[in-house]
Coordinates of C-alpha atoms (C1' of nucleotides) in Angstrom, one line a residue:
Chain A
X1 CA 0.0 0.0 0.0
X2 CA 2.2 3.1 1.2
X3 CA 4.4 4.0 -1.5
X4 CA 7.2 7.0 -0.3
X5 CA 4.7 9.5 -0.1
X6 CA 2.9 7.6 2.3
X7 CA 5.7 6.7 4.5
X8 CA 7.3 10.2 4.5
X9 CA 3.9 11.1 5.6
X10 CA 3.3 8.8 8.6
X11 CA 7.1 9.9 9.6
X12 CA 6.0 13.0 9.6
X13 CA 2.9 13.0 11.5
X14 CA 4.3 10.6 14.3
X15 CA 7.8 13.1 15.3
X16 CA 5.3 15.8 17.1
X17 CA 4.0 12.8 19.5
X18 CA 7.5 10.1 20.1
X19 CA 10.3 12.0 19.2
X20 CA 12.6 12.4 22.0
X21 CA 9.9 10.1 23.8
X22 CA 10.6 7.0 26.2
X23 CA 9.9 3.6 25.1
X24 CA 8.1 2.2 28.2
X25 CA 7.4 -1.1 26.5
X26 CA 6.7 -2.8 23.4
X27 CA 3.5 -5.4 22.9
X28 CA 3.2 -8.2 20.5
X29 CA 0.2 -9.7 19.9
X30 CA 1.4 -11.3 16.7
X31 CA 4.6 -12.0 15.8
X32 CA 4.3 -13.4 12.6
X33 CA 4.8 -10.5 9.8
X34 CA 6.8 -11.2 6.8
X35 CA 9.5 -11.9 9.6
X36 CA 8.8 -13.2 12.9
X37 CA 8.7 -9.6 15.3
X38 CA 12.5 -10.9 17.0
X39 CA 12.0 -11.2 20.8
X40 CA 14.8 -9.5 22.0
X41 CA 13.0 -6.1 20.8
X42 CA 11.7 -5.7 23.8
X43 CA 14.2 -6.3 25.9
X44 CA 16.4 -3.5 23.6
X45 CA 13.9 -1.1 23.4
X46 CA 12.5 -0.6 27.0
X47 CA 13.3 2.5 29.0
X48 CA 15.3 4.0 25.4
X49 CA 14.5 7.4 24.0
X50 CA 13.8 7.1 20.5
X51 CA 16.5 9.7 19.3
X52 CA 15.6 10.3 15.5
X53 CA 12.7 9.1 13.8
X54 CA 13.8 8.5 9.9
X55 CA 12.9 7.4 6.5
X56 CA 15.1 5.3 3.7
X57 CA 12.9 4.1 0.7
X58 CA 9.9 2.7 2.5
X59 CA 11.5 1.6 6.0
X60 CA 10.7 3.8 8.8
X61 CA 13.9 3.5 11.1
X62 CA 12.9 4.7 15.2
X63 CA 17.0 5.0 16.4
X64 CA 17.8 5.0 19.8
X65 CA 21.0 5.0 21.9
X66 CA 21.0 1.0 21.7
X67 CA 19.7 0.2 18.1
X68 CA 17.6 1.0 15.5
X69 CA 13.4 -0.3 15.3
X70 CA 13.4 -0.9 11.5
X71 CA 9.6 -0.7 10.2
X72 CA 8.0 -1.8 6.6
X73 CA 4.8 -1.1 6.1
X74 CA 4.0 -3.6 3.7
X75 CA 0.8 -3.0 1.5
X76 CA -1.6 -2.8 4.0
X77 CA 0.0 -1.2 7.2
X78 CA -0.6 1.4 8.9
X79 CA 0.9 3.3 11.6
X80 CA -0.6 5.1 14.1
X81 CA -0.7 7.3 17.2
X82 CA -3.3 6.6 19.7
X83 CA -3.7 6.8 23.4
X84 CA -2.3 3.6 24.9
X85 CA -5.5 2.8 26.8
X86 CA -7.2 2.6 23.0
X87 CA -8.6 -1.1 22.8
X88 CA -6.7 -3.1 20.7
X89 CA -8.6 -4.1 17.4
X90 CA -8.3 -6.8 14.8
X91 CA -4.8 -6.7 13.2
X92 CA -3.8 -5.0 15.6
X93 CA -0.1 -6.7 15.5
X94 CA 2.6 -4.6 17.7
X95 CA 2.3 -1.3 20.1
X96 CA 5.1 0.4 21.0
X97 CA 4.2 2.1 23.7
X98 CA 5.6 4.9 25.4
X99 CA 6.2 6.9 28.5
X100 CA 4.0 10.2 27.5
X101 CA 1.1 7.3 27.5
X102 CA 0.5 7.8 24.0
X103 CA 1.5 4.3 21.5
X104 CA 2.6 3.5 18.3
X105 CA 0.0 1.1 17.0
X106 CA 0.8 -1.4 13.5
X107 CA -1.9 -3.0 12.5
X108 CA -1.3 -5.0 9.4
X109 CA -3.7 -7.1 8.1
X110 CA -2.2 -8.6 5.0
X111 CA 1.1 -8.7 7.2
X112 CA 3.4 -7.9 4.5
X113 CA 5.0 -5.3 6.5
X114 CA 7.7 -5.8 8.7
X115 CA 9.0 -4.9 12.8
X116 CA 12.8 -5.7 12.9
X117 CA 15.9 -4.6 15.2
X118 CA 19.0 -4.0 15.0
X119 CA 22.2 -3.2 17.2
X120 CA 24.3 -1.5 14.5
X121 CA 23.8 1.4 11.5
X122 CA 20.7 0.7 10.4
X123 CA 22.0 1.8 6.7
X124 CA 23.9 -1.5 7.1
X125 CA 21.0 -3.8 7.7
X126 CA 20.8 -6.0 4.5
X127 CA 17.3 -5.0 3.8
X128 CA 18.7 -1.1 3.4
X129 CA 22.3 -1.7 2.4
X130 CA 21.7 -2.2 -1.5
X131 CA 19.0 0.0 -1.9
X132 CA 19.3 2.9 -4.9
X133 CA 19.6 6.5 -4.2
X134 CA 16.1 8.1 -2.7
X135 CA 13.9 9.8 -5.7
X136 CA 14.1 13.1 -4.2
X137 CA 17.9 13.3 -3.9
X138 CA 20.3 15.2 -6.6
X139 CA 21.8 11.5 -6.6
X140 CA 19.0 10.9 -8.6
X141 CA 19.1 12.6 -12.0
X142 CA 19.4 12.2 -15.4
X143 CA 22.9 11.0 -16.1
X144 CA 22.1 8.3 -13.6
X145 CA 18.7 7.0 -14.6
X146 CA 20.1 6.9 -18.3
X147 CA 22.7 5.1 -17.7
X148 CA 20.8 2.8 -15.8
X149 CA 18.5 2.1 -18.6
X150 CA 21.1 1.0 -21.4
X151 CA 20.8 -2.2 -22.2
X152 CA 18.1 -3.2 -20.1
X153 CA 15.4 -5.4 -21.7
X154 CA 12.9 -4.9 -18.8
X155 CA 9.8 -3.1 -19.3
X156 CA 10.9 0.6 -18.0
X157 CA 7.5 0.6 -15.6
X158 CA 9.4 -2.3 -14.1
X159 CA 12.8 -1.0 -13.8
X160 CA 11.5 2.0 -12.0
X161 CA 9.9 0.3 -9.4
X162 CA 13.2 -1.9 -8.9
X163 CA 14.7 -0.6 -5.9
X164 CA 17.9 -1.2 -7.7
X165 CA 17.4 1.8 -10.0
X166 CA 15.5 4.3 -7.7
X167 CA 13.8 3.6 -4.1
X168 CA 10.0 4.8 -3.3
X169 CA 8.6 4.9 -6.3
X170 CA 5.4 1.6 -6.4
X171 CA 2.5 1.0 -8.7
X172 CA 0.4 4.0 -8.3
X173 CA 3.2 6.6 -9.1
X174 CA 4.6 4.8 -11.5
X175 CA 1.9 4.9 -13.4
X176 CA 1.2 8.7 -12.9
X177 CA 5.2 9.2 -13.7
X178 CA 4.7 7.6 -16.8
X179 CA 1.4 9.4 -17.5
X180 CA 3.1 12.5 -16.9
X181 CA 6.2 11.6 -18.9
X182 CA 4.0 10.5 -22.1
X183 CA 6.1 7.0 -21.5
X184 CA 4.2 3.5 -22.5
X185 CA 4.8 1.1 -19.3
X186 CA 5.4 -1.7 -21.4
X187 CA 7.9 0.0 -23.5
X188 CA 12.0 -1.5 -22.9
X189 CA 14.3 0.3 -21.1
X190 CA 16.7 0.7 -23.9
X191 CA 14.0 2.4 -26.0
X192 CA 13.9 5.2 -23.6
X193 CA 15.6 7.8 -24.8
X194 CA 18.2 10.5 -22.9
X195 CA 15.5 13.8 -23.4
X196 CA 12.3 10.8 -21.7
X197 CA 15.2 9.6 -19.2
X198 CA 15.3 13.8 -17.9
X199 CA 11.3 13.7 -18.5
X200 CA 10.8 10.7 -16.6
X201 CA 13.3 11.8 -13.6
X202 CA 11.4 15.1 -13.3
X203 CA 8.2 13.8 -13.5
X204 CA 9.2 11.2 -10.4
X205 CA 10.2 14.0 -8.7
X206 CA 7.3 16.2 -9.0
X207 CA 4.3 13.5 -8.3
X208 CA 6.4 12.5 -5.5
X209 CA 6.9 15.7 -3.6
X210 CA 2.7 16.7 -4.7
X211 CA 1.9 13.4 -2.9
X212 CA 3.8 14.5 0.1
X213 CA 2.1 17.5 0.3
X214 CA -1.2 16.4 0.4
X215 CA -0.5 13.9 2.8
X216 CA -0.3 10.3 0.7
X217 CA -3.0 8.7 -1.7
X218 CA -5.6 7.0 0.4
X219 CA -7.4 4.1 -2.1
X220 CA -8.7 2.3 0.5
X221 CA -7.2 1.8 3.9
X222 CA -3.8 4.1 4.0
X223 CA -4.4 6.3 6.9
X224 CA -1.7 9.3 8.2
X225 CA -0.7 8.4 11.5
X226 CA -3.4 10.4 13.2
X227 CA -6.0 8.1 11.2
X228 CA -6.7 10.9 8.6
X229 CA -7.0 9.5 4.8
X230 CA -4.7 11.1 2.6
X231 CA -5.8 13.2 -0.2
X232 CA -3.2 13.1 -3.2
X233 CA -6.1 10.2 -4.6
X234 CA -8.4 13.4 -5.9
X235 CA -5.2 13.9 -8.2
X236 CA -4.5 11.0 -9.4
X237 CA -4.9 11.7 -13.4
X238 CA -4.6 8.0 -14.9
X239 CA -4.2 5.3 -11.6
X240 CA -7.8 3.5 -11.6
X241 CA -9.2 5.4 -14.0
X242 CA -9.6 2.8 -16.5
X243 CA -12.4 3.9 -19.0
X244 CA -12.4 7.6 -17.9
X245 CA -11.2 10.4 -20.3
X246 CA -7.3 11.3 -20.3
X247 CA -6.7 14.7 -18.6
X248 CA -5.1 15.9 -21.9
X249 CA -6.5 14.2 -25.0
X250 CA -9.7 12.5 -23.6
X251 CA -9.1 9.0 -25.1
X252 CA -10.0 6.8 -22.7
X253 CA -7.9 5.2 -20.5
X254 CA -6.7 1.6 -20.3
X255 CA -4.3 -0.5 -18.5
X256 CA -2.4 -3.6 -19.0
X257 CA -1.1 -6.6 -16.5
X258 CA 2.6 -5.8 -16.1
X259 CA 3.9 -7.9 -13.8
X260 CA 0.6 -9.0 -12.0
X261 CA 0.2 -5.4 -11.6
X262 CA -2.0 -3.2 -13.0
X263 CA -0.9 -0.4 -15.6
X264 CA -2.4 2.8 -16.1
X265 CA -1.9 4.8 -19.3
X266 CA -3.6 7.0 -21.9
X267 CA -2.9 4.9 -25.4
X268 CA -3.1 8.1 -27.3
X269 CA -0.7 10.1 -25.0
X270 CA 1.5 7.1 -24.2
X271 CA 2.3 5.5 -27.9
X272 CA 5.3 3.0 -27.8
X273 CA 7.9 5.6 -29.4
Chain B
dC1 C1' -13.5 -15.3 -8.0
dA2 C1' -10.3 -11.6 -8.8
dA3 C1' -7.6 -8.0 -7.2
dA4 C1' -5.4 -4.9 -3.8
dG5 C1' -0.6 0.2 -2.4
dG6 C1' 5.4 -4.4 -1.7
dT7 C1' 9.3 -7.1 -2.4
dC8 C1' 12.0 -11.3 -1.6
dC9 C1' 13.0 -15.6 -3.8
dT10 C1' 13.0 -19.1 -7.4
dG11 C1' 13.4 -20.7 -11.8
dC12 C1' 13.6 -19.7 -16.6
dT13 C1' 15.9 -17.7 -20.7
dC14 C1' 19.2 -15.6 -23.2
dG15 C1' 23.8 -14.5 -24.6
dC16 C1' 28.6 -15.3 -24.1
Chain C
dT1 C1' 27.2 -27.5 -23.4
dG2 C1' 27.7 -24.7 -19.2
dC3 C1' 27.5 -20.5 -16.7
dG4 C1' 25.9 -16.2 -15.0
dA5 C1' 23.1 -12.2 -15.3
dG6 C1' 18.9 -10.4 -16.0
dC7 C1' 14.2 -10.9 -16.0
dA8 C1' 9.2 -12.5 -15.1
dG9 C1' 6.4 -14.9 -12.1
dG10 C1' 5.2 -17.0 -7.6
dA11 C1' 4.8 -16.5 -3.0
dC12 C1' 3.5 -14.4 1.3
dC13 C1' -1.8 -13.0 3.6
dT14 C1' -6.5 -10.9 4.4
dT15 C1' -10.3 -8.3 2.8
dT16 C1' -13.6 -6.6 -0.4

DNA sequence: CAAAGGTCCTGCTCGC
DNA sequence: TGCGAGCAGGACCTTT
């Protein structure tokens, strides 16, 4: 589900509340995520102040003095902050609770998503260590994403979801990249030229940081971490809007399978050159 | 029944 | 023919 916008956003709305905050405990009510929860967290964790609360791709990393938290959201996660006395509800998988009496609540229930620890620089972990530069970084430009595309015979909706090429970027802004860019998804890397590489990076970029602003795309069940939906959905120009007029040209939209996943894309707008 | 926002892992194919 | 890299598909799980 939360795709970088979403992530930054949760990041975002849980500093004010555990930043600088005690970890009086952590609960697990089901340690079976994509990993099993490891059950020296709590242990770790208890009586820490969670020093820096950051994001790198879609991990959310709570550091303390100790160790890093290291947290994945999976496609159906969500984060939030509630008041620790809040019954629990279903999917309701970890809490970390902490001293102010507020809690960090997961609740996850495709439980894709992740809860790991780790004693050393969490930019280390393997999860994080191979990861491609962040979307939003100067790393990230058009020199680098050409290069990245020579040769490739992957579809280049593909290759920029890899997060071997760029980090953040899932099936809903790819699609709207691509939209933007005038790129087919199912065209091959290779065909992409240098001037749609610069498009493409720009585009990224700029849906990216509009998502941020407007607090994540909420589909279904992504909720900020106060529990509010976020709104970057009533922008969305092409993502599920299969048979509904292109923004530009008013063909109608279609998508393909790429990878199990749906496409998005304007066939007028988007042609394979 | 199919599909849903992620991503690791396996097995296939292609080119050297 | 054999090998490795690169690529696509399967798997994980629950809900609608």
């Amino acid at each position: 589900m939360p795709e970088l916008p979403e992530v930054e956003t949760v990041c975002r709305g849980i500093r004010p509340f555990a930043l600088g905050e005690k970890i009086d405990k952590i609960i697990v009510r089901n340690k079976n995520l994509r990993w099993p929860v490891p059950k020296l967290i709590k242990t770790k964790a208890k009586n820490q102040t969670i020093k820096r609360i950051a994001r790198r791709a879609k991990y959310i990393l709570l550091e303390l003095a100790n160790g890093t938290i290291i947290i994945h959201l999976g496609m159906s996660g969500t984060l939030k902050i509630v008041n620790a006395k809040t019954p629990a509800i279903k999917h309701d998988h970890i809490d970390i609770v902490l001293a102010n009496d507020r809690c960090l609540r997961l609740n996850d229930p495709r439980r894709f998503g992740c809860v790991l620890w780790t004693d050393d620089d969490p930019y280390r972990h393997e999860l994080l260590c191979d990861l491609a530069p962040e979307p939003l970084a100067a790393k990230f430009n058009t020199a680098y994403l050409h290069k990245r595309l020579q040769g490739r015979k992957a579809l280049i909706k593909n290759v920029i979801m890899d997060n071997k090429t760029v980090v953040g970027v899932g099936n809903i802004y790819a699609s709207e990249s691509l939209f933007l860019s005038r790129i087919n998804p199912g065209l091959t890397a290779n065909k992409i030229s240098r001037d749609q590489a610069r498009s493409l990076v720009k585009n990224i970029k700029k849906v990216l940081r509009a998502s941020i602003k407007s607090g994540g795309t909420t589909l279904k069940d992504f909720a900020q971490a106060d529990g509010r939906p976020g709104y970057f959905a009533q922008k969305l120009l092409v993502y599920s809007k299969e048979g509904e007029p292109c923004p530009v040209c008013e063909t109608m939209i279609e998508h393909m399978q790429i990878g199990q996943r749906a496409s998005y894309y304007c066939p007028r707008c988007q042609n394979m050159s």
